[in-house]
PDB file of C-alpha atoms in Angstrom:
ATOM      1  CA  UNK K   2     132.969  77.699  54.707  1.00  0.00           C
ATOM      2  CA  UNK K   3     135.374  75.686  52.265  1.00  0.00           C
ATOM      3  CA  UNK K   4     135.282  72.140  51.126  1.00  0.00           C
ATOM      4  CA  UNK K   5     136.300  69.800  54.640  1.00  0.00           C
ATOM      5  CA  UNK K   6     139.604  68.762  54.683  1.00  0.00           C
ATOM      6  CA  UNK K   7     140.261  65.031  54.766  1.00  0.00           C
ATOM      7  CA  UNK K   8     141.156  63.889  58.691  1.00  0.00           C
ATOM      8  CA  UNK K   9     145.071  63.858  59.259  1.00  0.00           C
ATOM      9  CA  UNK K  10     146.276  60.961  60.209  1.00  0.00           C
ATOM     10  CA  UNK K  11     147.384  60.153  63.364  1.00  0.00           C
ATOM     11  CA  UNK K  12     151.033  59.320  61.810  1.00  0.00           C
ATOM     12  CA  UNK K  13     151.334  62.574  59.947  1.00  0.00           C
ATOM     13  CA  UNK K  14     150.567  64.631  63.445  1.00  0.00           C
ATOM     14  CA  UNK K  15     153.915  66.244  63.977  1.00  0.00           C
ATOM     15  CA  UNK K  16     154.170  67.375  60.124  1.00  0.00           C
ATOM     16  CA  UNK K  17     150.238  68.887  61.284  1.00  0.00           C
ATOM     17  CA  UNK K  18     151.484  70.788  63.860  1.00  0.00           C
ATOM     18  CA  UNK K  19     154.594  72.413  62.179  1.00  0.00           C
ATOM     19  CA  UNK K  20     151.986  73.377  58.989  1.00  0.00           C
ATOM     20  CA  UNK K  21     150.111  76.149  58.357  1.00  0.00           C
ATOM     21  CA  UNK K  22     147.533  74.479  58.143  1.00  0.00           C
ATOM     22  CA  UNK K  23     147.597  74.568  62.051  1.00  0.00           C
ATOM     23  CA  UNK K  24     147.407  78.493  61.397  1.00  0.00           C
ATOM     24  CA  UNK K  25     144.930  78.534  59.041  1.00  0.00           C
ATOM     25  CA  UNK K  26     142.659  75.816  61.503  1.00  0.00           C
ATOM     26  CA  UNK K  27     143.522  77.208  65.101  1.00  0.00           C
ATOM     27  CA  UNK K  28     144.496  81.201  64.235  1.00  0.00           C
ATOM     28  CA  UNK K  29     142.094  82.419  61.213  1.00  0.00           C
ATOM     29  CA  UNK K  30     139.155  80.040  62.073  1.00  0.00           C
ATOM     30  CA  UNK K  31     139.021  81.111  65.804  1.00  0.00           C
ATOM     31  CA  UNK K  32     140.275  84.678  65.617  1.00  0.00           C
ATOM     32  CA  UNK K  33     136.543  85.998  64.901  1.00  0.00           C
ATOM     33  CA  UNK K  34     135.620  83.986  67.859  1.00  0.00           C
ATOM     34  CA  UNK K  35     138.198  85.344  70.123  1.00  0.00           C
ATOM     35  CA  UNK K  36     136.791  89.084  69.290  1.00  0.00           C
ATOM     36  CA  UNK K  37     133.261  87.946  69.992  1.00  0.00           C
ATOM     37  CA  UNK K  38     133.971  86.134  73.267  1.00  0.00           C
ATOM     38  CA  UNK K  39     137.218  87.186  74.844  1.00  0.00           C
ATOM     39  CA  UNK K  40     136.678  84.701  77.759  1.00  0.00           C
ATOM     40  CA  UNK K  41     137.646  81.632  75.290  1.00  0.00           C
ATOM     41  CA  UNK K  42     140.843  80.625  75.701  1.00  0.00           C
ATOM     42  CA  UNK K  43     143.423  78.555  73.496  1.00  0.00           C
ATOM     43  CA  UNK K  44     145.446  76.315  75.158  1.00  0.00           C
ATOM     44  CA  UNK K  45     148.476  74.513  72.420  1.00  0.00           C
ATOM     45  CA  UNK K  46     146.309  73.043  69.740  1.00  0.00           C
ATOM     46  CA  UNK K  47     143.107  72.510  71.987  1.00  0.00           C
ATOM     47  CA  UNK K  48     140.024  74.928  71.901  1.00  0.00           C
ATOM     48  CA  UNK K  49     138.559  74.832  75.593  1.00  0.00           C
ATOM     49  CA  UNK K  50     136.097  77.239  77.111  1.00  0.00           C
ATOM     50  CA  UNK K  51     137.115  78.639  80.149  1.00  0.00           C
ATOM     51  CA  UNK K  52     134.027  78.241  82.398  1.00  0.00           C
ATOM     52  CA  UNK K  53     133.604  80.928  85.266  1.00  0.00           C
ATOM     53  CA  UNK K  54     133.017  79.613  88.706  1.00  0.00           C
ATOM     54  CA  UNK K  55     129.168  79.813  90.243  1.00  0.00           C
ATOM     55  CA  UNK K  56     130.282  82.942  92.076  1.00  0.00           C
ATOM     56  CA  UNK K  57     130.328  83.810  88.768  1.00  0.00           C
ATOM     57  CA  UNK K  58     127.501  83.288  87.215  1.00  0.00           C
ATOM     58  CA  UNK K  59     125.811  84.358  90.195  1.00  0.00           C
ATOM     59  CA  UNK K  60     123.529  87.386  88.705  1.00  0.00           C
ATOM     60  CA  UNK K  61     123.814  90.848  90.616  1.00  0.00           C
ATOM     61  CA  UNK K  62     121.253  90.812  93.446  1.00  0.00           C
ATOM     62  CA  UNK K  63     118.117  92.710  92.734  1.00  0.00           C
ATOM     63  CA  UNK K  64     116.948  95.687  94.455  1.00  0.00           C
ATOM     64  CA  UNK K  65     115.195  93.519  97.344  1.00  0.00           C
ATOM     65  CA  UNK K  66     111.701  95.970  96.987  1.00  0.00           C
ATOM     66  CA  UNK K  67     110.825  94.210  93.686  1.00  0.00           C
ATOM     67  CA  UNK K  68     109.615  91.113  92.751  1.00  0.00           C
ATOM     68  CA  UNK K  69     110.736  88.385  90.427  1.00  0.00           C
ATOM     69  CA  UNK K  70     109.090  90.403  87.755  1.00  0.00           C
ATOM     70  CA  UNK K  71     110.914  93.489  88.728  1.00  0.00           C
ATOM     71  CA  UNK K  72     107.569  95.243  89.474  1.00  0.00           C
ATOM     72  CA  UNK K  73     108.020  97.301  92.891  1.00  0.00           C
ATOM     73  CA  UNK K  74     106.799  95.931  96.189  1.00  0.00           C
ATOM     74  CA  UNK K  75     106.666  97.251 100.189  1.00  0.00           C
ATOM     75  CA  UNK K  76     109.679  96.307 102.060  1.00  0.00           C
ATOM     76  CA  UNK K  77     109.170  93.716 104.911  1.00  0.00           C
ATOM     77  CA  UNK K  78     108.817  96.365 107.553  1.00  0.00           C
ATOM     78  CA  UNK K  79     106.426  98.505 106.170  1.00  0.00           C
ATOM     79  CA  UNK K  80     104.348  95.796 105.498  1.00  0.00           C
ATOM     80  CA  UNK K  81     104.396  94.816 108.938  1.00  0.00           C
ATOM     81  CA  UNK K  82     102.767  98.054 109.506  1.00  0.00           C
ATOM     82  CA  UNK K  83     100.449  97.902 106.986  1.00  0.00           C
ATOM     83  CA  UNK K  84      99.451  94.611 108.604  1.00  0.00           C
ATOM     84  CA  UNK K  85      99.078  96.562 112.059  1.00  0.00           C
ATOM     85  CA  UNK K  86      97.393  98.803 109.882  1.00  0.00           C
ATOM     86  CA  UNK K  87      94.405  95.848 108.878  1.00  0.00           C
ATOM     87  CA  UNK K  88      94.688  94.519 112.394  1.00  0.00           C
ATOM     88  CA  UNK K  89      93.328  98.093 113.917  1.00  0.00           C
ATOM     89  CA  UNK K  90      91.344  98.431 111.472  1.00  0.00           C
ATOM     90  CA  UNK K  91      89.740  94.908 112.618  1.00  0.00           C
ATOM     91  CA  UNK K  92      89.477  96.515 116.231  1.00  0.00           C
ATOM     92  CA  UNK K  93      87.524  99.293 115.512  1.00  0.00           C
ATOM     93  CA  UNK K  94      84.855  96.958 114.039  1.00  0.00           C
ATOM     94  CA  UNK K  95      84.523  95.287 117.100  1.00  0.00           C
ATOM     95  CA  UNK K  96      86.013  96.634 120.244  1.00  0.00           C
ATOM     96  CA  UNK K  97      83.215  98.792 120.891  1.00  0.00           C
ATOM     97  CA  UNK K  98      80.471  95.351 120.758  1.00  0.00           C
ATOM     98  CA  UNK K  99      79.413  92.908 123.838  1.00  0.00           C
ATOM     99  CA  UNK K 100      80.520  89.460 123.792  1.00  0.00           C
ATOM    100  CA  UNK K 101      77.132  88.614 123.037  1.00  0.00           C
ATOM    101  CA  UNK K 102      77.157  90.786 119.882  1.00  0.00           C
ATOM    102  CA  UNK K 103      80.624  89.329 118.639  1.00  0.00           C
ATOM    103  CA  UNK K 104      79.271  85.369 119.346  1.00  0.00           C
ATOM    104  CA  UNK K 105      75.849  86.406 118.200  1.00  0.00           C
ATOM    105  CA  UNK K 106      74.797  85.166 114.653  1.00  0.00           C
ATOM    106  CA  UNK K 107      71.485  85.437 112.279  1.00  0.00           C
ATOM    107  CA  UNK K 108      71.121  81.607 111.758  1.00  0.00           C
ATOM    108  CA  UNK K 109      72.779  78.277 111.775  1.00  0.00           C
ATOM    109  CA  UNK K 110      74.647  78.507 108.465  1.00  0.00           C
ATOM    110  CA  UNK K 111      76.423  81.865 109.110  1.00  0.00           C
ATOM    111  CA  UNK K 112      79.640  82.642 111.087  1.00  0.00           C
ATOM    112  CA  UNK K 113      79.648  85.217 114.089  1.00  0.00           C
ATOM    113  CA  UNK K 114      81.956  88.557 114.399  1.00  0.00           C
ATOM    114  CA  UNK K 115      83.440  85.625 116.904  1.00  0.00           C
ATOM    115  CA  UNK K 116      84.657  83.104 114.140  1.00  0.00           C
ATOM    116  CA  UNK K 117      86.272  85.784 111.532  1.00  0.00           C
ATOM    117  CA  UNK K 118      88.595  86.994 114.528  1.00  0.00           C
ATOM    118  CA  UNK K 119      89.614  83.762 115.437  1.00  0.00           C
ATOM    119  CA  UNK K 120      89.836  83.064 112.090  1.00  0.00           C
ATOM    120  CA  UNK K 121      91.472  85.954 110.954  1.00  0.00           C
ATOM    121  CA  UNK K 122      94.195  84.777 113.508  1.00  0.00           C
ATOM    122  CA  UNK K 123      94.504  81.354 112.570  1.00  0.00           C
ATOM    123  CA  UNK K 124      95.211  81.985 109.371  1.00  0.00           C
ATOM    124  CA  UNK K 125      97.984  83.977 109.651  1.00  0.00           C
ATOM    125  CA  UNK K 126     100.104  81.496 112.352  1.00  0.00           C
ATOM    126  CA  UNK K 127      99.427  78.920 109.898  1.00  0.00           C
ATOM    127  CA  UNK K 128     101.005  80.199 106.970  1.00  0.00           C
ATOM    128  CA  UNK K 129     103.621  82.070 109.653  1.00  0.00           C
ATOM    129  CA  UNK K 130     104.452  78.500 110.883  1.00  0.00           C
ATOM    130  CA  UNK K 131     104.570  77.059 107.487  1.00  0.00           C
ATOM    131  CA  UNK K 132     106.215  78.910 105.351  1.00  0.00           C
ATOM    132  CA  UNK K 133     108.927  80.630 107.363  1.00  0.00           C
ATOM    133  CA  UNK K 134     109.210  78.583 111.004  1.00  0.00           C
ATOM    134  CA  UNK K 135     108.165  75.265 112.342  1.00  0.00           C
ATOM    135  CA  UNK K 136     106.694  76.597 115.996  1.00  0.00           C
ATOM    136  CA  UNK K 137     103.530  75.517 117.330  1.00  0.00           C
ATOM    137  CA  UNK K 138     100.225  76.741 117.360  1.00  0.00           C
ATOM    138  CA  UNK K 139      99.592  79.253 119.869  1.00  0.00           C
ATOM    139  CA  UNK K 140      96.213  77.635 120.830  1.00  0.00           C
ATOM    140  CA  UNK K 141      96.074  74.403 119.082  1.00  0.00           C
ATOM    141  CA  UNK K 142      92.573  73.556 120.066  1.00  0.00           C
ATOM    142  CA  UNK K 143      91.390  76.619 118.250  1.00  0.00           C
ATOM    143  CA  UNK K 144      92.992  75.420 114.748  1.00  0.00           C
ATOM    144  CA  UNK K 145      89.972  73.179 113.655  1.00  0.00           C
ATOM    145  CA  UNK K 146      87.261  75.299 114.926  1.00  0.00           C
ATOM    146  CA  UNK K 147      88.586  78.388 113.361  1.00  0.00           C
ATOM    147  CA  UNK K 148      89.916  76.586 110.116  1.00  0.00           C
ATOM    148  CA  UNK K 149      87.660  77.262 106.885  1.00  0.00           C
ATOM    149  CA  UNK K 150      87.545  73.619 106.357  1.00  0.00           C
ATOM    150  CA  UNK K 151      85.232  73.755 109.476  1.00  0.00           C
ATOM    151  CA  UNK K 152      81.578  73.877 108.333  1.00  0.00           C
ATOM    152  CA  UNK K 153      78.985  77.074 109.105  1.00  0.00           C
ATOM    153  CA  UNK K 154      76.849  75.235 111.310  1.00  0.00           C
ATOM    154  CA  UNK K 155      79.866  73.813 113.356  1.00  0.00           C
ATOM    155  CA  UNK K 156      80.732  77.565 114.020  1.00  0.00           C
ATOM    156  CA  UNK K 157      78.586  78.122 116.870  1.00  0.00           C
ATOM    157  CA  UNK K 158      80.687  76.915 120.106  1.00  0.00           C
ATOM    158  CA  UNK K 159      83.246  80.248 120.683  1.00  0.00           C
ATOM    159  CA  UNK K 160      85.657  80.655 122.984  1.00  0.00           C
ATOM    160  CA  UNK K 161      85.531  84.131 125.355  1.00  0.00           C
ATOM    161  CA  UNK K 162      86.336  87.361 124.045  1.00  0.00           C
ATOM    162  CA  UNK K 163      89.201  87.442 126.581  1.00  0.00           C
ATOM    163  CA  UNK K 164      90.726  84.174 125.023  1.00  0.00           C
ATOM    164  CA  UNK K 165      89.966  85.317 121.141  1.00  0.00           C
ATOM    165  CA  UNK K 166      91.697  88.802 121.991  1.00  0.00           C
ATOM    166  CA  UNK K 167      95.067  86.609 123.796  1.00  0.00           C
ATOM    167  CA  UNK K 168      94.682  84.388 120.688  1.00  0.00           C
ATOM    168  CA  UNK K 169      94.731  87.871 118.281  1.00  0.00           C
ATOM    169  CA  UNK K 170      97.467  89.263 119.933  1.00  0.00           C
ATOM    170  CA  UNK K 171      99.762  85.904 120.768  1.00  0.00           C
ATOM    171  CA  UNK K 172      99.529  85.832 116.916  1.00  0.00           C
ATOM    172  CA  UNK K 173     100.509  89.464 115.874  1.00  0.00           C
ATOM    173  CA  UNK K 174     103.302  89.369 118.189  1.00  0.00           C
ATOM    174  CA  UNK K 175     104.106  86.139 116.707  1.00  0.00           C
ATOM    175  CA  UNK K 176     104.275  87.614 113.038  1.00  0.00           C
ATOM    176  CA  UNK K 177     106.493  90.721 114.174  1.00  0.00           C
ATOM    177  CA  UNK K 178     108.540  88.328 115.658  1.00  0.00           C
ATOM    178  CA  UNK K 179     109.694  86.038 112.595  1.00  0.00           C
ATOM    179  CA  UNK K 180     109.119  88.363 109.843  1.00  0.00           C
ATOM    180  CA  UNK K 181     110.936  90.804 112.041  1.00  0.00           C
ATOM    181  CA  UNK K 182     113.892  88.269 112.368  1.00  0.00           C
ATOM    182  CA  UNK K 183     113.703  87.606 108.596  1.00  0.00           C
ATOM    183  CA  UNK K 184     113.946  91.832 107.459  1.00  0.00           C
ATOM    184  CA  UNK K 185     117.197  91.880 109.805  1.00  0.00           C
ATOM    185  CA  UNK K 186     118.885  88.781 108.495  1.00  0.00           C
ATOM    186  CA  UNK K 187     118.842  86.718 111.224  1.00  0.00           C
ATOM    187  CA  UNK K 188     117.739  83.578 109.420  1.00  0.00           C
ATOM    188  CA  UNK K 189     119.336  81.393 106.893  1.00  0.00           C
ATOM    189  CA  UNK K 190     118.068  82.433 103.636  1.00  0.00           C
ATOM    190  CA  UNK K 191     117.411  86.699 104.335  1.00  0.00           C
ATOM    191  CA  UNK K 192     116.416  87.241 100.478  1.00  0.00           C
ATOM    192  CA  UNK K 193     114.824  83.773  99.877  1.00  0.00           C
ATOM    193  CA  UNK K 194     112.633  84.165 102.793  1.00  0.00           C
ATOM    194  CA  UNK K 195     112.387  88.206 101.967  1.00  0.00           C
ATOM    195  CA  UNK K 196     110.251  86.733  98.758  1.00  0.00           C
ATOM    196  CA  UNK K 197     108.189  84.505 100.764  1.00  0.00           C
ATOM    197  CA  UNK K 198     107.473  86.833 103.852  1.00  0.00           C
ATOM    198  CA  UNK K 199     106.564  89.856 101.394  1.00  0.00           C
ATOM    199  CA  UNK K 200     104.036  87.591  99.574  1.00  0.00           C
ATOM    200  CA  UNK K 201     103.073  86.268 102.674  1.00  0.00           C
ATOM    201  CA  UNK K 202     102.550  89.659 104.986  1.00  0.00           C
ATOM    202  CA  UNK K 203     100.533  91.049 101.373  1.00  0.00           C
ATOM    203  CA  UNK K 204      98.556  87.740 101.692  1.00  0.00           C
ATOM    204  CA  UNK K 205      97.454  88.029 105.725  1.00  0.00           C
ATOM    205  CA  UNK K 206      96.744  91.613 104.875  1.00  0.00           C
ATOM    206  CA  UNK K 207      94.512  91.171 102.488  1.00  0.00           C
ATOM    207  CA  UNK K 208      92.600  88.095 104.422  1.00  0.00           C
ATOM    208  CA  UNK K 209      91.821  90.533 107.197  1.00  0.00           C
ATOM    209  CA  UNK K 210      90.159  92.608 105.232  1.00  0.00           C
ATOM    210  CA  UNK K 211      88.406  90.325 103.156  1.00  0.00           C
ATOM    211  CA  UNK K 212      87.221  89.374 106.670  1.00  0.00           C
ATOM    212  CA  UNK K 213      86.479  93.037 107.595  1.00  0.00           C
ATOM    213  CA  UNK K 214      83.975  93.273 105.196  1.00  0.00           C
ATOM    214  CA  UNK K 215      81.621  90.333 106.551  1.00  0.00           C
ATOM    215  CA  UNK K 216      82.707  91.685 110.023  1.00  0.00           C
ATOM    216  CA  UNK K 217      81.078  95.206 108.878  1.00  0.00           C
ATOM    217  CA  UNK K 218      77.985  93.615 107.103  1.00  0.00           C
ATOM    218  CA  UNK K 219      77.289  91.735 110.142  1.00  0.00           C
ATOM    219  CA  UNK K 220      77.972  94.611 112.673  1.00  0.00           C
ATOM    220  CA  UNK K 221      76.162  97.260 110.719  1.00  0.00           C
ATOM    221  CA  UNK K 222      73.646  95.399 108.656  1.00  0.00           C
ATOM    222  CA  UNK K 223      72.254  92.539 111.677  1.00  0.00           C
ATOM    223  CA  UNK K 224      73.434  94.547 114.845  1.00  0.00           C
ATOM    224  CA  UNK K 225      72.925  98.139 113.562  1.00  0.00           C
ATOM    225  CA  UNK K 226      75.908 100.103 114.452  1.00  0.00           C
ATOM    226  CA  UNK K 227      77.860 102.831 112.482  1.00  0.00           C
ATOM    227  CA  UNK K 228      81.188 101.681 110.900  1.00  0.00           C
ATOM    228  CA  UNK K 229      84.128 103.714 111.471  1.00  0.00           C
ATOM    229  CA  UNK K 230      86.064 105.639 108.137  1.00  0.00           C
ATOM    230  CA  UNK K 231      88.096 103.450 105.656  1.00  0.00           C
ATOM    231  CA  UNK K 232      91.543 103.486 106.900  1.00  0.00           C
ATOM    232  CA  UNK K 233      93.602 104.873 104.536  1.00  0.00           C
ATOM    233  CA  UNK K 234      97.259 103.995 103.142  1.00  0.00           C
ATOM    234  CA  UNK K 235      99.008 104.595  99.957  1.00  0.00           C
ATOM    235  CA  UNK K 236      97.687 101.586  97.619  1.00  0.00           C
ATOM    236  CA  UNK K 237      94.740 100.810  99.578  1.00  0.00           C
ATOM    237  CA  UNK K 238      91.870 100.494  97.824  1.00  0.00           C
ATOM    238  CA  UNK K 239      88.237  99.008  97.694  1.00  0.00           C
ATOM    239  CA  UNK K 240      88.104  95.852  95.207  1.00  0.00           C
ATOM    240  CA  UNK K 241      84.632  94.591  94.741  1.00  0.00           C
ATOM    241  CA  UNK K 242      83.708  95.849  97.747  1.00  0.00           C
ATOM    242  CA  UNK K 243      87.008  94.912  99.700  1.00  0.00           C
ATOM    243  CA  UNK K 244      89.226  96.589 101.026  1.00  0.00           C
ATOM    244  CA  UNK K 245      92.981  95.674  99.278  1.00  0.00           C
ATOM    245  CA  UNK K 246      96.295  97.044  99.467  1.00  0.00           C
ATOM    246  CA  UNK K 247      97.939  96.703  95.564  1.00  0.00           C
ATOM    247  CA  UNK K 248     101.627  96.865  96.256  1.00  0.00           C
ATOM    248  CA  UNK K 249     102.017  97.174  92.194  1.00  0.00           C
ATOM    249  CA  UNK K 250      99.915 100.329  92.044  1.00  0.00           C
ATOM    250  CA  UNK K 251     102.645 102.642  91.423  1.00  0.00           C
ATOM    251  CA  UNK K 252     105.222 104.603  93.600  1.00  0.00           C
ATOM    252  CA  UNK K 253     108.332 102.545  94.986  1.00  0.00           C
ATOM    253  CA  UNK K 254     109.226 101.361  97.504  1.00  0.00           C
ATOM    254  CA  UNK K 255     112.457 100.729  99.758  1.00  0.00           C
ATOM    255  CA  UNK K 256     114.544  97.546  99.803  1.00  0.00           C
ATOM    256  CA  UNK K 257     114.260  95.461 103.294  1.00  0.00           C
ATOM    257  CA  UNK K 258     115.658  96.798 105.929  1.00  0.00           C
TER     258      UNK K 258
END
């Protein structure tokens, strides 16, 4: 850069403009710019900056099967299935058990078969009516019994098989429903609650198994009966002992449906 040139005054304005020093200031000194940004635009002697409108600016929208890290992810419906998936998988530890085998327990301190499927449940309405719909509980008075929160030794008091297997299934149908709702676009924000119901289905998934596994110690360790075969998926795996479904181990995935 030269030496700076001493302001013109205000009084000397019109001899500025018909100069060449106007040249020199507007033409030379911006030219380099112009190449470099073609979007800058010169409007008599004043250098303004065209901005584009938010449509814009607005970046190209991701393929909807990855995450904000671009790492690939299930689409909404196939997680539903791989949440069907967990949910028979939860059935065939149990099904085959009296009620007084699924509300049995060793000792105070310790939940029953009973209290992880209620559980299991309760979690997954929760976040469901949370973090993608304000509807009520299906069974409200189940919510503090089955809630973590709740202490061991408050476990004990169950409610029927018959009413845990309504409360089970009132919830799964309750899942399909609003994720459902959310893979078809019929919400307000499809892609911003895409995010939130693919880290949310991955979530519940993962929950009932965590809660498979004290289901199976219980039912084959205390009660003595055979578990059935690992079910098997692409990206399920066992995890310290749990069974997990990575959506980031490899292979891709389609974009929601």
């Amino acid at each position: 850069m030269g030496a700076p040139r001493r302001p013109v005054p205000l009084s000397g304005a019109q001899a500025y403009l018909a100069s060449s020093i106007l040249t020199d200031d507007v033409v030379t000194g911006l030219s380099p710019l112009l190449r470099a940004a073609p979007e800058v635009r010169v409007h008599g002697t004043v250098r303004t900056h065209r901005v584009p409108r938010a449509t814009h600016l607005a970046p190209t929208r991701p393929p909807l099967a990855a995450d904000v890290t671009g790492r690939p992810m299930y689409e909404l419906n196939a997680l539903l299935r791989e949440y069907d998936r967990a949910r028979a998988y939860t059935d065939h530890l149990w099904r085959d058990l009296t009620p007084d085998e699924v509300t049995w327990r060793p000792h105070e301190d310790s939940s029953a078969i009973g209290w992880h499927l209620g559980h299991q449940a309760h979690v997954a309405h929760f976040m469901i009516r949370n973090l993608t719909a304000a509807e009520p509980s299906p069974d409200p008075e189940l919510d503090g019994l089955m809630d973590s929160a709740n202490p061991e030794k408050f476990r004990g008091a169950l409610p029927t098989v018959e009413r845990l297997t309504a409360f089970r299934d009132t919830v799964a149908e309750r899942v399909h429903a609003r994720i459902g709702d959310i893979a078809a676009g019929r919400v307000g924000a499809p892609d911003q609650l895409t995010v939130v119901g693919s880290h949310l289905l991955l979530a519940l998934i993962n929950h009932e198994y965590q809660h498979d596994q004290w289901i199976s110690e219980v039912r084959a360790d205390a009660l003595g009966h055979p578990l059935p075969p690992d079910p098997t998926a692409d990206r399920l795996t066992r995890v310290d002992g749990y069974l997990v479904l990575n959506p980031y181990d490899g292979g891709d995935t389609a974009g929601r449906n």
